[in-house]
Tab-separated table of C-alpha atoms in Angstrom:
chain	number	residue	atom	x	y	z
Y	1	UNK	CA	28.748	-7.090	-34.340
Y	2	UNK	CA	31.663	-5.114	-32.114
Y	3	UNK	CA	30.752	-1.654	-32.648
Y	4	UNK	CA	34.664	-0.601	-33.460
Y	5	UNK	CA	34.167	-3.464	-36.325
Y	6	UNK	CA	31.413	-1.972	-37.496
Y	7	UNK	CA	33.143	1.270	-38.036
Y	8	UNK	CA	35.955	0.395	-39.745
Y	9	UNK	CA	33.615	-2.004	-42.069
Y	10	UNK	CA	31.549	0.468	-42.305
Y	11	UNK	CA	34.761	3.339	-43.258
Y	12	UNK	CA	35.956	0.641	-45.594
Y	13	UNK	CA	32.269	0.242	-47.255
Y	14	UNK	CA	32.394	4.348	-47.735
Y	15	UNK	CA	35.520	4.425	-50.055
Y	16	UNK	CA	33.721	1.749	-52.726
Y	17	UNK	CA	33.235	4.810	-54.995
Y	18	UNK	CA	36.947	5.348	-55.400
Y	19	UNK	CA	36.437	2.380	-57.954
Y	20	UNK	CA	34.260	4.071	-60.483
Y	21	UNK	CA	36.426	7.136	-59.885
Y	22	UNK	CA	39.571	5.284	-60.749
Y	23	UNK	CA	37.676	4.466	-64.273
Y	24	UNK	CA	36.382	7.704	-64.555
Y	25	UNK	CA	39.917	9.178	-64.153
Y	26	UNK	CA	41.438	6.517	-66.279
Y	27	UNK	CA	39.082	6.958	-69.055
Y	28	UNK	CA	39.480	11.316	-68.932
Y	29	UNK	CA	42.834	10.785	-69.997
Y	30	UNK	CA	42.349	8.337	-72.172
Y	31	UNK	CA	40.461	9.954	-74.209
Y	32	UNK	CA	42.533	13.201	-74.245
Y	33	UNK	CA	45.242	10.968	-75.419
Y	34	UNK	CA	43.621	9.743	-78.044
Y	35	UNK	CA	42.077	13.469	-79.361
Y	36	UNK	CA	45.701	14.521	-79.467
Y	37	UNK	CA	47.400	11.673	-80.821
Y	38	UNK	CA	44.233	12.123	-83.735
Y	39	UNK	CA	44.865	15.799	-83.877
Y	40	UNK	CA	47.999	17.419	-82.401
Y	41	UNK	CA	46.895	20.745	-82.696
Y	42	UNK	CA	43.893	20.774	-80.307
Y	43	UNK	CA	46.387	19.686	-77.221
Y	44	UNK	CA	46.165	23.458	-75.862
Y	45	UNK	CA	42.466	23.201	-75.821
Y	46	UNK	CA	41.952	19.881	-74.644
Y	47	UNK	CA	44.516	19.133	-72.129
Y	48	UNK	CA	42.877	22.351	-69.303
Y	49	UNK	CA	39.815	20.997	-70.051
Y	50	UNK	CA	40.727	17.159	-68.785
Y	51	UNK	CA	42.845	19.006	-66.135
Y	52	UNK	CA	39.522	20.572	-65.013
Y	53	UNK	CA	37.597	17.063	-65.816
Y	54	UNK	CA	40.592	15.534	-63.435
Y	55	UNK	CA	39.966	17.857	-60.656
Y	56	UNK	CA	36.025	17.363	-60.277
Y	57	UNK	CA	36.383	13.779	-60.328
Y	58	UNK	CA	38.967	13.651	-58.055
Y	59	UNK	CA	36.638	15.660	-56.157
Y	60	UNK	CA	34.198	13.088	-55.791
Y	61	UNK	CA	36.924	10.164	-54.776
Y	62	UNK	CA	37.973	12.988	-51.766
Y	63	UNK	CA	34.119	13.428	-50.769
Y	64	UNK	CA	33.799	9.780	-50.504
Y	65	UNK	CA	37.214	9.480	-47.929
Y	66	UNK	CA	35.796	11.993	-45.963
Y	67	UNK	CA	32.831	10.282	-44.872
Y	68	UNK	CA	35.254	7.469	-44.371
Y	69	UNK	CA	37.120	9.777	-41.756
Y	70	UNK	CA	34.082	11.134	-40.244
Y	71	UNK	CA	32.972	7.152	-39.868
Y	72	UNK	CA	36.442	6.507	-38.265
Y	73	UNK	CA	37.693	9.419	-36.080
Y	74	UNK	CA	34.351	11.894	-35.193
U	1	UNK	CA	37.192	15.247	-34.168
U	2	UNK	CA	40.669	16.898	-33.131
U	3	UNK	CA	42.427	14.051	-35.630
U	4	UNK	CA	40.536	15.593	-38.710
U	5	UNK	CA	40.285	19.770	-38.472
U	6	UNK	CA	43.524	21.420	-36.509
U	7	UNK	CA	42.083	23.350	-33.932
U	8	UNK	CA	42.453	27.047	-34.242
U	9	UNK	CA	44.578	28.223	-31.207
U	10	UNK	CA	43.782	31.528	-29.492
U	11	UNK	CA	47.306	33.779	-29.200
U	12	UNK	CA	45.874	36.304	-27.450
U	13	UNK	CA	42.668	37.797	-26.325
U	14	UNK	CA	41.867	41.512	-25.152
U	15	UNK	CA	38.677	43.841	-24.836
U	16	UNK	CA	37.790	47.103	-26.184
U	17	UNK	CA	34.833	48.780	-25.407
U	18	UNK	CA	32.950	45.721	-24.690
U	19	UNK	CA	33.827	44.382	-28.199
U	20	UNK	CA	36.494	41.236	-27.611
U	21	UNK	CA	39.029	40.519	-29.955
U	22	UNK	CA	40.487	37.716	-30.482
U	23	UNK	CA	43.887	37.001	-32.593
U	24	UNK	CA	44.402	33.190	-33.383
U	25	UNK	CA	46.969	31.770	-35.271
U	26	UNK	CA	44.211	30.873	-38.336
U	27	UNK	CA	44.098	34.638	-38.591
U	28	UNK	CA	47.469	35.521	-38.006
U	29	UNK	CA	48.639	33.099	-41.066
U	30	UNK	CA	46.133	34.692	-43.298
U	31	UNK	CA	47.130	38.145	-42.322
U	32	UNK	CA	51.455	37.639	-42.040
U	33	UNK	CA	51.684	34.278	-44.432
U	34	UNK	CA	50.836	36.216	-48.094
U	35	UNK	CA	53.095	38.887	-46.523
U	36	UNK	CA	56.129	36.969	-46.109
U	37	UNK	CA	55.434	35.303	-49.797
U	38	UNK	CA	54.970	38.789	-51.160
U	39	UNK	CA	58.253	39.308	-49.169
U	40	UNK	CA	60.206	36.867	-50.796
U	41	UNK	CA	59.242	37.837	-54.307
U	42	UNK	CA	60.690	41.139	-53.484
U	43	UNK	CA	63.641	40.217	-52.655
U	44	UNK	CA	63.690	37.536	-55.588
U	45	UNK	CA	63.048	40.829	-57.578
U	46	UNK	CA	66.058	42.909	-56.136
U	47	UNK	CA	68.528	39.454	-57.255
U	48	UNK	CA	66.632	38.982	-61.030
U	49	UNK	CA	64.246	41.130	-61.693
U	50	UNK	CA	63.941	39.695	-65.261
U	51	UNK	CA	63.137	36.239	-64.288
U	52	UNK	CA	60.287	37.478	-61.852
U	53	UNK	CA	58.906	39.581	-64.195
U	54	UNK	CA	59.136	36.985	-67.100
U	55	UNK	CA	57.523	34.636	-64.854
U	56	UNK	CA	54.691	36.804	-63.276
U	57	UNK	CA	53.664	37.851	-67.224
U	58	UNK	CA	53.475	34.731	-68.375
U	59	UNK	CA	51.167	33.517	-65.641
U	60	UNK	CA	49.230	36.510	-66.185
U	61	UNK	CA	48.779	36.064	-69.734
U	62	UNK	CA	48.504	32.633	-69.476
U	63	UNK	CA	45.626	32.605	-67.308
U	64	UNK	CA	44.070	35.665	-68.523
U	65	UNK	CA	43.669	33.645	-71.793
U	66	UNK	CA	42.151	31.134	-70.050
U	67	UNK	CA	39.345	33.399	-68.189
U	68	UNK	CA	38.531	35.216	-71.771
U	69	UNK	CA	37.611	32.326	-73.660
U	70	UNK	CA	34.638	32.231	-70.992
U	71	UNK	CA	34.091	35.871	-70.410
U	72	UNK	CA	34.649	37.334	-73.589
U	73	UNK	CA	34.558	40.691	-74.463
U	74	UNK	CA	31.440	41.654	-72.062
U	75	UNK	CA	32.876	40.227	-68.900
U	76	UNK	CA	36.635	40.769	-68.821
U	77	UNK	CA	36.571	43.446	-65.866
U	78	UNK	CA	36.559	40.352	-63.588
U	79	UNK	CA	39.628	39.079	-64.628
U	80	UNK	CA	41.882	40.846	-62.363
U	81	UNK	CA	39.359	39.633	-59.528
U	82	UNK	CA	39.712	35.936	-60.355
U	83	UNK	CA	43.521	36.249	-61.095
U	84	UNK	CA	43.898	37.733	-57.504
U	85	UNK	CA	41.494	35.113	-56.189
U	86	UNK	CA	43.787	32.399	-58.072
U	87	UNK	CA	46.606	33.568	-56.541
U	88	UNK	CA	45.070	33.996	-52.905
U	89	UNK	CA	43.955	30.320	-52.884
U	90	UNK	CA	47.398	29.256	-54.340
U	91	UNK	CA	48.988	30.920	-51.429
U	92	UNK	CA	47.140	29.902	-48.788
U	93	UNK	CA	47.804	26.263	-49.985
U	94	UNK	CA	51.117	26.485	-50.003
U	95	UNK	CA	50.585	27.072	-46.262
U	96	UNK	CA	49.402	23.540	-45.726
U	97	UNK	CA	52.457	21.976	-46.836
U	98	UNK	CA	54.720	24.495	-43.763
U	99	UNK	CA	55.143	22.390	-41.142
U	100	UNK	CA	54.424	25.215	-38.085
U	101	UNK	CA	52.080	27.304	-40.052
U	102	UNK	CA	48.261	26.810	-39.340
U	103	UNK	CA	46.628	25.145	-42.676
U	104	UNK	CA	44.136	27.892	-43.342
U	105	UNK	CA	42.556	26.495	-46.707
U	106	UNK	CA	42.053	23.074	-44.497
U	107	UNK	CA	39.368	25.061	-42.678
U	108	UNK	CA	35.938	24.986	-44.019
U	109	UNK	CA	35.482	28.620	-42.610
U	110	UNK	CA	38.217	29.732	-45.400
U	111	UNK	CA	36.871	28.233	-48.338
U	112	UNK	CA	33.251	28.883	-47.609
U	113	UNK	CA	33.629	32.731	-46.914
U	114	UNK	CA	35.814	32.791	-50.721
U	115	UNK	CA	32.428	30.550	-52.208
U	116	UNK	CA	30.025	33.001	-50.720
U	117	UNK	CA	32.077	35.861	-51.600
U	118	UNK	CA	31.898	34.509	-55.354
U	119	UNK	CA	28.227	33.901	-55.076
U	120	UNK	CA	26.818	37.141	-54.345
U	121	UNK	CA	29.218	38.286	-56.682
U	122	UNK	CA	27.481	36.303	-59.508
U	123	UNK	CA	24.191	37.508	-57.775
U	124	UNK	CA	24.859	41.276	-57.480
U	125	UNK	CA	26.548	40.723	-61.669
U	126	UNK	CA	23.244	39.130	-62.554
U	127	UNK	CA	21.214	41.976	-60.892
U	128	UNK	CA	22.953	44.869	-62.143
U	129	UNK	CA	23.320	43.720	-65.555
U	130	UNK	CA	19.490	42.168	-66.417
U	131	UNK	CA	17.778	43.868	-63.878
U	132	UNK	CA	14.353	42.310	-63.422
U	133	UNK	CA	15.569	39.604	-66.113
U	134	UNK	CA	17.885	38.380	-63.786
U	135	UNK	CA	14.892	35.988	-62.566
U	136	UNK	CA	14.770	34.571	-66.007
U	137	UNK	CA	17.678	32.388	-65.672
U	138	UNK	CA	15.653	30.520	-63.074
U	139	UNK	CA	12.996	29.728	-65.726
U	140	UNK	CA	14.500	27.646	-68.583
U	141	UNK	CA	12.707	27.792	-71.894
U	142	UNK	CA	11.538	25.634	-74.257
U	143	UNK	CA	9.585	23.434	-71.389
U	144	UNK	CA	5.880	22.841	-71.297
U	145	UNK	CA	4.094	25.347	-68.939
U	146	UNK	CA	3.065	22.480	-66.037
U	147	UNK	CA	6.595	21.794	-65.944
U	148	UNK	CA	7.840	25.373	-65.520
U	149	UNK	CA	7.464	25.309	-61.156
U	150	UNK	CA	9.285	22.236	-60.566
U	151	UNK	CA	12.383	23.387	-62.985
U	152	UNK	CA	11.888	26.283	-61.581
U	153	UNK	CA	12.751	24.751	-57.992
U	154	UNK	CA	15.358	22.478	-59.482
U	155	UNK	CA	16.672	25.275	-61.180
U	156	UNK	CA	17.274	27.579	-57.520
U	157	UNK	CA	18.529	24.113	-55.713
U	158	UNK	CA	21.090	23.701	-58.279
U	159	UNK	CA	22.056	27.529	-58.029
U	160	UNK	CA	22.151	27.398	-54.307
U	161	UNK	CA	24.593	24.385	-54.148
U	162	UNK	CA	27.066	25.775	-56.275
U	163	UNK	CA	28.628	27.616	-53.070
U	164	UNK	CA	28.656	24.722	-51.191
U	165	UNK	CA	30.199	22.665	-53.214
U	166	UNK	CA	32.723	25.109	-54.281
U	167	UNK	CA	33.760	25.260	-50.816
U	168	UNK	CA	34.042	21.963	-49.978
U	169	UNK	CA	35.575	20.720	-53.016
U	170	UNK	CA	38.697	22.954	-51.888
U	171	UNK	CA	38.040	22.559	-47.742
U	172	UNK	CA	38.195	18.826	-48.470
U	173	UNK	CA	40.839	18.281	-50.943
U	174	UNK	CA	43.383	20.538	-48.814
U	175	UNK	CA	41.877	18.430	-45.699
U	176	UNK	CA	42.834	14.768	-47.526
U	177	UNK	CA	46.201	16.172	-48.226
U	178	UNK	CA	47.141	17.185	-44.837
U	179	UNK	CA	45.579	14.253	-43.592
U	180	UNK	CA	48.422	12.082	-45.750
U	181	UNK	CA	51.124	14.541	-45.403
U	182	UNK	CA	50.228	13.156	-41.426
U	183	UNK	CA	50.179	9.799	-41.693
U	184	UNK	CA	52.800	9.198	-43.538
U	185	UNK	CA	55.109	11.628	-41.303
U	186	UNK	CA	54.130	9.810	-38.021
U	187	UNK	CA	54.617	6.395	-40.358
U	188	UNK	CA	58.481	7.459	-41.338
U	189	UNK	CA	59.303	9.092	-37.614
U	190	UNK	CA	57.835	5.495	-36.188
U	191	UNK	CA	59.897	3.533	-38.232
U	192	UNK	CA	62.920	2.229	-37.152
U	193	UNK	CA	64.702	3.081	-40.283
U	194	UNK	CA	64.192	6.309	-41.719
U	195	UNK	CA	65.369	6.317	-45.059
U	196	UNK	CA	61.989	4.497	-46.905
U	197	UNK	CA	59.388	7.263	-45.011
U	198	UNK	CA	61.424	10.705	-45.174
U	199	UNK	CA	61.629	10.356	-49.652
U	200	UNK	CA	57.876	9.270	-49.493
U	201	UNK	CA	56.759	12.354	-47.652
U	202	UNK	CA	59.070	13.938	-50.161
U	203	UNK	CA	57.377	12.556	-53.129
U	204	UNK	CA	54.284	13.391	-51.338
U	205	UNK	CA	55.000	16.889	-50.783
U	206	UNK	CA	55.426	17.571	-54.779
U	207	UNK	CA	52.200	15.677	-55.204
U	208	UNK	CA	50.473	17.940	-53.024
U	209	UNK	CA	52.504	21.184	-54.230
U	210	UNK	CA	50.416	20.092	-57.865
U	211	UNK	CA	47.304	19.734	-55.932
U	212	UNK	CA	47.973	23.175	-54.402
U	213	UNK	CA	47.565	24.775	-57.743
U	214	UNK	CA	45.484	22.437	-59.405
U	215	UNK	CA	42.652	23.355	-56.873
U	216	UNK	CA	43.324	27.153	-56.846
U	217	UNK	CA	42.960	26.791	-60.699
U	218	UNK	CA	39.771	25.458	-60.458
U	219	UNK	CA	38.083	27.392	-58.018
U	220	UNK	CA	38.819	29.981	-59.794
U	221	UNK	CA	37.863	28.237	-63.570
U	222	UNK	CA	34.521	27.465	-61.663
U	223	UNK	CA	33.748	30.856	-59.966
U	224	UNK	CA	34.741	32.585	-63.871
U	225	UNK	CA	31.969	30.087	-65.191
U	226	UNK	CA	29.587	30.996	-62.441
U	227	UNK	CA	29.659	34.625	-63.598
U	228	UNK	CA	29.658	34.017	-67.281
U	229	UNK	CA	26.615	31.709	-67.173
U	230	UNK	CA	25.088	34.677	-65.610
U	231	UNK	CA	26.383	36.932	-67.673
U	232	UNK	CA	25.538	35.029	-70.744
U	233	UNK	CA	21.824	33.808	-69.302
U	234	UNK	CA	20.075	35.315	-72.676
């Protein structure tokens, strides 16, 4: 294989986690959701904490495109 | 490399007494950037000094609220020290989104001095609270004795990677921002018609103003639950 297609196969095999992030993410919110639409009144403790739950997933999604940009551009 | 980290840029350069001194433009926007915001606020203040006011006590209360439901009543003398660390972080991210300004919190350097800062912090806490106990938090309970070394490894690993990832979390999040912010920039100047790119990077700019103090927020939520778990160890 072409070394430059290598890389950029290889960059686009290195964002593959973004998938379970994009579940993970979807489901954090979900869930909230559904504890406040059950109970209203726990909304001011629930919604930092899947704020904070966002953040550290989200996390993960950016760790995974930075190998992808140390695959394509170092 | 240059396309991911922007270079820091020496300004000027002059000896004294053998001992060199540089000034680069990382240092002076960490040094004249929280300045000019401070700046600003004061002269906000001198137009409505009620709003400013309003507004800074409700972030402070807000956020003190926040920090107390993990400190409690033992630890809330570092409040003032994560609400000024909040703020620091929030300010230096605001950098990354001015266009001449050099994006300090994009630099690895940044966000692992703040990490480091935090964890001897959490070390020096642990030390001068427990003394000797301190080295108990290493050593979880409850475990059969033949297990007690390798926890006791897993437990140091875990402890020293909480810096680390700390700093990255922010280096790297700032990093993929700027890194978007670019792209889509050089993808509205190239195109012919200008009117689809410029509301994008618009868009793009709010999205990033969020993740500005989403990620100040939770260094500062993490390095608060650092110290509390040492704090609370027993």
């Amino acid at each position: 294989m072409d070394p430059q297609v290598a890389r950029f196969f290889s960059a686009a095999l290195a964002i593959i986690p973004l998938f379970g992030v994009a579940l993970a993410i979807g489901r954090i919110f979900s869930t909230a959701i559904d504890a406040i639409a059950r109970q209203p009144a726990v909304k001011k403790d629930v919604v930092p904490l899947a704020i904070m739950g966002f953040a550290l997933t989200e996390a993960a999604a950016l760790f995974a495109l930075l190998i992808a940009f140390l695959i394509l551009f170092v | 490399m240059s396309a991911l980290f922007t270079p820091i840029k020496t300004i000027c350069q002059f000896s004294l007494c053998g001992v060199t001194l540089t000034v680069s433009d990382y240092m002076l926007t960490i040094l004249l950037w929280p300045i000019g915001v401070v700046c600003v606020l004061a002269a906000l203040c001198r137009i409505n000094n009620e709003m400013i006011q309003f507004s800074a006590r409700y972030v402070y209360n807000t956020f003190y609220d926040i920090f107390y439901g993990y400190l409690k009543e033992k630890g809330k003398i570092y409040i003032p020290f994560l609400l000024y660390l909040m703020m620091f972080i929030f300010i230096m991210n605001l950098a990354n989104l001015v266009p001449i300004l050099h994006p300090c919190s994009s630099q690895f350097a940044f966000s692992a001095s703040l990490a480091m800062l935090v964890f001897f912090i959490s070390i020096i806490v642990g030390i001068f609270v427990h003394r000797m106990h301190f080295f108990n938090y290493f050593i979880p309970q409850d475990v059969p004795l033949a297990l007690k070394p390798f926890m006791f490894i897993l437990e140091v690993i875990s402890f020293m990677i909480r810096p680390l990832s700390l700093a990255l979390r922010l280096a790297v999040n700032m990093l993929a921002g700027h890194i978007m912010m670019h792209v889509i920039a050089s993808f509205g100047h190239s195109m012919s018609s200008k009117l689809i790119g410029i509301p994008i990077l618009g868009i793009l700019g709010i999205f990033e103003l969020g993740v500005a103090g989403l990620q100040a927020y939770v260094f500062a939520v993490l390095s608060c639950i650092y110290i509390a778990d040492i704090l609370y160890s027993h």
